[in-house]
Coordinates of C-alpha atoms in Angstrom, one line a residue:
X1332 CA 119.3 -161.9 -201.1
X1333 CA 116.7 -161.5 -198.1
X1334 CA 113.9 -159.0 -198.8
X1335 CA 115.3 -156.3 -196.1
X1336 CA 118.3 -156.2 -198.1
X1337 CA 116.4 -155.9 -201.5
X1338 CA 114.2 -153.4 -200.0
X1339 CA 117.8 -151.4 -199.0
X1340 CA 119.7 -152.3 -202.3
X1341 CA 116.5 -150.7 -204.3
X1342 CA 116.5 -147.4 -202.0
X1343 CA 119.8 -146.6 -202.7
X1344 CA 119.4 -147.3 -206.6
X1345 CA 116.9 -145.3 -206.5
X1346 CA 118.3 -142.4 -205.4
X1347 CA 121.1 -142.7 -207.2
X1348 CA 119.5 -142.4 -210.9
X1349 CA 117.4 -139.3 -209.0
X1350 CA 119.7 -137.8 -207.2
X1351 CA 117.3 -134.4 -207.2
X1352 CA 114.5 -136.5 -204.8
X1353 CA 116.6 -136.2 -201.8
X1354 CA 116.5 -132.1 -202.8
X1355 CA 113.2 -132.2 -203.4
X1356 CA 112.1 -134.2 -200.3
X1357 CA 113.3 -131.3 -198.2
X1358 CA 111.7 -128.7 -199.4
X1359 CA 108.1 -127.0 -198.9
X1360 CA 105.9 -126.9 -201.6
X1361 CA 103.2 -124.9 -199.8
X1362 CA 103.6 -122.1 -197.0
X1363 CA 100.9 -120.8 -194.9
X1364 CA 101.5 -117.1 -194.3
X1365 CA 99.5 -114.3 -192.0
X1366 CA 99.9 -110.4 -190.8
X1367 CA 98.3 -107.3 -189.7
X1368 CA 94.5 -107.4 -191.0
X1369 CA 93.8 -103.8 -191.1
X1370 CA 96.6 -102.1 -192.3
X1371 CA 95.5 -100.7 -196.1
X1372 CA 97.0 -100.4 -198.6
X1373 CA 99.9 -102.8 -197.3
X1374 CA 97.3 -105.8 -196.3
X1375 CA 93.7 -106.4 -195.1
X1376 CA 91.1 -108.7 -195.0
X1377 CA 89.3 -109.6 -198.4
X1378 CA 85.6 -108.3 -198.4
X1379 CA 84.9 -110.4 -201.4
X1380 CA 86.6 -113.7 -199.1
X1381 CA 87.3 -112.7 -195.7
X1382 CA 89.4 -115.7 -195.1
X1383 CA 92.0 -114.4 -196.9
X1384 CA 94.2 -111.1 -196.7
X1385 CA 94.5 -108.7 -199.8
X1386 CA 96.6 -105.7 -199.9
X1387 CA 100.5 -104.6 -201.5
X1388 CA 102.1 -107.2 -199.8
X1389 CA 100.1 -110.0 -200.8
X1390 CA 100.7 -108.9 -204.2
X1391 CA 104.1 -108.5 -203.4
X1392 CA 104.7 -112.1 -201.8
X1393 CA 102.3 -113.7 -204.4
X1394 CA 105.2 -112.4 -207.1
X1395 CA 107.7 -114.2 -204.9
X1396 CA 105.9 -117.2 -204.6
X1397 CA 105.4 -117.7 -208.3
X1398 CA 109.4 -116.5 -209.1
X1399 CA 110.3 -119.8 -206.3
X1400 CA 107.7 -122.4 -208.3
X1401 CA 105.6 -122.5 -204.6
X1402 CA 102.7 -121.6 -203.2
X1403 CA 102.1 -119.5 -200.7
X1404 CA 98.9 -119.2 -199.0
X1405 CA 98.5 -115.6 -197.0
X1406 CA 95.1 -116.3 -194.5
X1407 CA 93.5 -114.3 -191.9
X1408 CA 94.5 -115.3 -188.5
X1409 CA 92.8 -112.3 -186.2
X1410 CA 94.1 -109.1 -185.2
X1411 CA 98.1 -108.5 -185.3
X1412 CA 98.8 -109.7 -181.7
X1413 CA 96.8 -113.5 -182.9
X1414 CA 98.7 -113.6 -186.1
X1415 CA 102.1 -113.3 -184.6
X1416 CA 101.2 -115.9 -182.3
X1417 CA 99.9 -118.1 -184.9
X1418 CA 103.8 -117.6 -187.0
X1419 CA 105.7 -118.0 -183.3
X1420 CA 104.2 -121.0 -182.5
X1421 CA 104.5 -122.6 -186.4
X1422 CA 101.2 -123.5 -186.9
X1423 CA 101.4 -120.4 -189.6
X1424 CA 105.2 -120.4 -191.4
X1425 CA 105.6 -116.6 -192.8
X1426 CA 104.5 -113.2 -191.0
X1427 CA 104.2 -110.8 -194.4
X1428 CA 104.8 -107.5 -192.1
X1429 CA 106.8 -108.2 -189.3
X1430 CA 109.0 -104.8 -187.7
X1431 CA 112.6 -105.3 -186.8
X1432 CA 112.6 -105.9 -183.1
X1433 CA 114.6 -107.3 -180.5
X1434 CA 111.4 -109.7 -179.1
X1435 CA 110.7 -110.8 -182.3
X1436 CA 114.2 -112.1 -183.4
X1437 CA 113.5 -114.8 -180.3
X1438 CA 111.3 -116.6 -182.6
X1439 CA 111.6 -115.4 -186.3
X1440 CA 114.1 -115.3 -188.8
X1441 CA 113.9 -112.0 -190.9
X1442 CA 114.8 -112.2 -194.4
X1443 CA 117.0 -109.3 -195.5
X1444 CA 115.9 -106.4 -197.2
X1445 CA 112.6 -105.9 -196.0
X1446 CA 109.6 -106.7 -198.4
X1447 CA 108.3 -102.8 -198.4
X1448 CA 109.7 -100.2 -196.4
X1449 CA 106.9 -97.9 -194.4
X1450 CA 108.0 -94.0 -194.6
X1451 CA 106.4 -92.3 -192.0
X1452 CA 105.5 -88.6 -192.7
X1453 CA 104.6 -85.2 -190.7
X1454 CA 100.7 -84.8 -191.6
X1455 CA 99.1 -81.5 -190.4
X1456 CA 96.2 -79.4 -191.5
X1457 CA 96.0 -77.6 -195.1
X1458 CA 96.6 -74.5 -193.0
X1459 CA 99.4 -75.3 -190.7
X1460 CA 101.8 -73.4 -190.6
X1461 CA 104.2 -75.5 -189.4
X1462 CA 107.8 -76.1 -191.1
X1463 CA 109.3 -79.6 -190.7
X1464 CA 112.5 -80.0 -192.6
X1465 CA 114.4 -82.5 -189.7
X1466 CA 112.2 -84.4 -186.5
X1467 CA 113.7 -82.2 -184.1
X1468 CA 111.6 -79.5 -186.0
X1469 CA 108.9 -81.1 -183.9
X1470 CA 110.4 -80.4 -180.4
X1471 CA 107.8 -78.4 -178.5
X1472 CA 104.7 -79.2 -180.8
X1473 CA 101.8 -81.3 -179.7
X1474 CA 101.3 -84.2 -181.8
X1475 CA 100.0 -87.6 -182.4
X1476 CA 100.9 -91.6 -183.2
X1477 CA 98.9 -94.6 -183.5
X1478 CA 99.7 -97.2 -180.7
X1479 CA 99.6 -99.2 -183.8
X1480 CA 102.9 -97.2 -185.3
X1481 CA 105.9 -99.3 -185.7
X1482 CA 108.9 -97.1 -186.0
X1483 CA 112.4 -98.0 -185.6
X1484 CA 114.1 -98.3 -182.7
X1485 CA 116.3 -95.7 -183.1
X1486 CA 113.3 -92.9 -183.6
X1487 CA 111.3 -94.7 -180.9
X1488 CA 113.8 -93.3 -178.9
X1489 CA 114.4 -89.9 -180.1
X1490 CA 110.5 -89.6 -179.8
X1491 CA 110.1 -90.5 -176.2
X1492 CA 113.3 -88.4 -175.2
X1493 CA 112.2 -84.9 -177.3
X1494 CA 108.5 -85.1 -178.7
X1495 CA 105.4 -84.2 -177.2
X1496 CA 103.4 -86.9 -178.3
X1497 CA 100.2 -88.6 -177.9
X1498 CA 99.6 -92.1 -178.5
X1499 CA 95.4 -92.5 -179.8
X1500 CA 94.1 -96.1 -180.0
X1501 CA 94.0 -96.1 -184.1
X1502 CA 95.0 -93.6 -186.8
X1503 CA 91.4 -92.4 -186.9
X1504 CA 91.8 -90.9 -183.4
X1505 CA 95.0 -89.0 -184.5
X1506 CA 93.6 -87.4 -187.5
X1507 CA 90.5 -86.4 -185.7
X1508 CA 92.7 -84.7 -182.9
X1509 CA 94.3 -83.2 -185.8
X1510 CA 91.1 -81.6 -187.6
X1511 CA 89.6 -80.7 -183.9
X1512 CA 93.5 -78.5 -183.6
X1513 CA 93.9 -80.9 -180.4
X1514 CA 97.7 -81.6 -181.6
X1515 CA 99.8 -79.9 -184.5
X1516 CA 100.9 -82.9 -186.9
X1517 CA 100.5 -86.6 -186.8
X1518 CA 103.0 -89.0 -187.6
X1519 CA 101.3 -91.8 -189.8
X1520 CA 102.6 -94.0 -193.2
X1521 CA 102.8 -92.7 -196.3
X1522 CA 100.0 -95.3 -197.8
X1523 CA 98.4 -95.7 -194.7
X1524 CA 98.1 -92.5 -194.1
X1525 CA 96.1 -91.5 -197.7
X1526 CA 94.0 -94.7 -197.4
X1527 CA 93.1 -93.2 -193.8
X1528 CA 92.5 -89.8 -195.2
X1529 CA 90.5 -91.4 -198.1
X1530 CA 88.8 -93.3 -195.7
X1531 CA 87.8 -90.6 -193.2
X1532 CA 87.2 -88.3 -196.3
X1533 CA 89.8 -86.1 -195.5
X1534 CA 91.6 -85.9 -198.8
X1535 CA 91.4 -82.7 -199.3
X1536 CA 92.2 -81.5 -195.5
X1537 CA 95.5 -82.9 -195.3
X1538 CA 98.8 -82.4 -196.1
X1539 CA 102.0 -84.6 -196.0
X1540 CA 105.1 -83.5 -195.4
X1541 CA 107.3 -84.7 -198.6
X1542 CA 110.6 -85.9 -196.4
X1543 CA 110.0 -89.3 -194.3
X1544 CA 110.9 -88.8 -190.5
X1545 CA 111.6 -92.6 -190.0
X1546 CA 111.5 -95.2 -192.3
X1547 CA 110.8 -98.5 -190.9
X1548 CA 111.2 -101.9 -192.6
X1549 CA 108.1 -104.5 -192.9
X1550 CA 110.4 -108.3 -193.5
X1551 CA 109.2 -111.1 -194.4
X1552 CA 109.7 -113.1 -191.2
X1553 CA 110.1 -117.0 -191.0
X1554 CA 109.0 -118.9 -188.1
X1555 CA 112.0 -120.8 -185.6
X1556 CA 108.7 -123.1 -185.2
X1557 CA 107.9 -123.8 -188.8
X1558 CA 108.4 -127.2 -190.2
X1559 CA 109.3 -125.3 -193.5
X1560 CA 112.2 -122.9 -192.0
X1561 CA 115.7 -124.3 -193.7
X1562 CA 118.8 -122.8 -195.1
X1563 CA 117.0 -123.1 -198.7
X1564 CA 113.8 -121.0 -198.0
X1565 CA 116.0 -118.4 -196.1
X1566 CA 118.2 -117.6 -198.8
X1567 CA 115.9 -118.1 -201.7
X1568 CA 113.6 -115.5 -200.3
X1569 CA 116.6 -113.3 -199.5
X1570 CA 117.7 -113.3 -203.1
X1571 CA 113.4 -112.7 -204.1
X1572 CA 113.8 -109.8 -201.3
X1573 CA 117.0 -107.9 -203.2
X1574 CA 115.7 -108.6 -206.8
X1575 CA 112.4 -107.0 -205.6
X1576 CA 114.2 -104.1 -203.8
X1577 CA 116.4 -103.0 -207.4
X1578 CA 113.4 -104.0 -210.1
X1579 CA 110.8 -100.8 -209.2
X1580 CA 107.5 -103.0 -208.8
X1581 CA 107.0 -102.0 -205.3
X1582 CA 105.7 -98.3 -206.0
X1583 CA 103.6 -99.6 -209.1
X1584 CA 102.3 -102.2 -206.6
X1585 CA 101.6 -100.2 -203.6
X1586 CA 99.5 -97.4 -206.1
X1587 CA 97.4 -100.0 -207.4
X1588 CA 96.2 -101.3 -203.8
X1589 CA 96.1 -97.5 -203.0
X1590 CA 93.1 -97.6 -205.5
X1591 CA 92.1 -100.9 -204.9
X1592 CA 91.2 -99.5 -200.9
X1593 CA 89.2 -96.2 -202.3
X1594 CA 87.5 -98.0 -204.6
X1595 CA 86.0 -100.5 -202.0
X1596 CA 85.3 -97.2 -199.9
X1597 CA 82.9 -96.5 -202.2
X1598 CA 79.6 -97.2 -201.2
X1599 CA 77.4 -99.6 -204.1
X1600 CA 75.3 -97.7 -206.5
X1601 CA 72.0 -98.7 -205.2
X1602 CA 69.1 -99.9 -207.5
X1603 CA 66.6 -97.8 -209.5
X1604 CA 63.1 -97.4 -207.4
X1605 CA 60.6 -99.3 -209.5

């Protein structure tokens, strides 16, 4: 027996006795994922190890990761328009918070349902007197979005068709309009939207309309590029996805980082003066 044929003969025993390597062989042990930096309490970048992002989601899809026996890495790639370049072009395989859009389905596979869904309220003063119990409620009143919203398609629409609305750089912007009685309301995340008030100190200023206007879905989102995107991944993260969805852990989780982001607001208690 020549050696090529040895070599061949001992391949194929091989896998034979293991007939789990072949299984194995194919999958990805360690995923590289990114997303938005800024966007508290859902994810931002780790004060404590800025290479890395913190946040509800990473929480979220470091639970997955475990559930799968993998390891998923979630890193800071720059703003949101660099990190979803860094997932289309597979050199990073998971975006953590990608919205449901046509452009983005060219390159990305979307696991179904979403990791954490984003309700987006009606904020407005403590003394507004303003009475939002539907979104065409809002027809005729000044108000205010982030260009950094992402809202369905479907309310995209009904926005640009009936509301009066301007679009400010960054949440800050809108809530300040707000407090200065430039606009009436602001549309803005639940979570976001405290962390913001938190943030600005505006806690106590603010009120949020209890009924979401839109509710927009944040996927996990697989890139067409990524050396790790097979039938396997898809649907074990799909199944990770609907267990998460019916098990409760999401609220607990998104509180906690809720928390997590005012405590880090708080500035260090500085050091007795000798």
């Amino acid at each position: 027996m020549d050696l090529r044929r040895l070599t061949s003969w001992s391949l194929l025993w091989t896998l034979a006795v293991m007939p789990g390597l072949s299984v194995a062989a194919g999958k990805c042990e360690r995923l590289i994922a990114t997303g938005s930096p800024d966007a508290p309490p859902y994810l931002w970048q780790d004060p404590q190890d800025p290479k890395h992002l913190i946040g509800a989601g990473a929480d979220l899809l470091a639970h997955v990761a475990t559930e799968l026996g993998i390891k998923i890495e979630l890193l800071y790639a720059g703003k949101r328009a660099q990190a979803l370049d860094e997932v289309r072009s597979g050199r990073m395989d998971l975006l953590t918070d990608a919205p449901l859009t046509a452009a983005g389905l060219e390159a990305l596979d979307y696991v179904h349902p979403p990791l954490l869904e984003n309700d987006y309220l009606v904020w407005t003063r403590n003394d507004s007197t303003l009475v939002i119990n539907q979104p065409e409620d809002l027809h005729g009143h000044p108000g205010a979005l982030s260009e950094k919203a992402r809202m369905t398609q479907g309310f995209g629409v009904f926005a640009e068709q009936q509301l009066s609305l301007i679009r400010t750089p960054n949440l800050t912007q809108a809530f300040q309009k707000l407090l200065l009685g430039e606009v009436e309301y602001v549309l803005a995340g639940r979570y976001s939207g405290l962390a913001m008030a938190q943030t600005l100190g505006l806690a106590n200023d603010l009120q949020a309309a209890p009924q979401p206007v839109d509710k927009p879905g944040l996927f996990l989102a697989v890139s067409h590029n990524s050396a790790c995107n097979d039938p396997w991944l898809r649907g074990q993260l799909a199944q990770k996805m609907t267990e998460l969805a019916a098990s409760g852990l999401t609220e607990a989780v998104l509180q906690r980082n809720l928390e997590r982001w005012k405590t880090q607001l708080k500035p260090p208690v500085s050091a007795p003066k000798q």
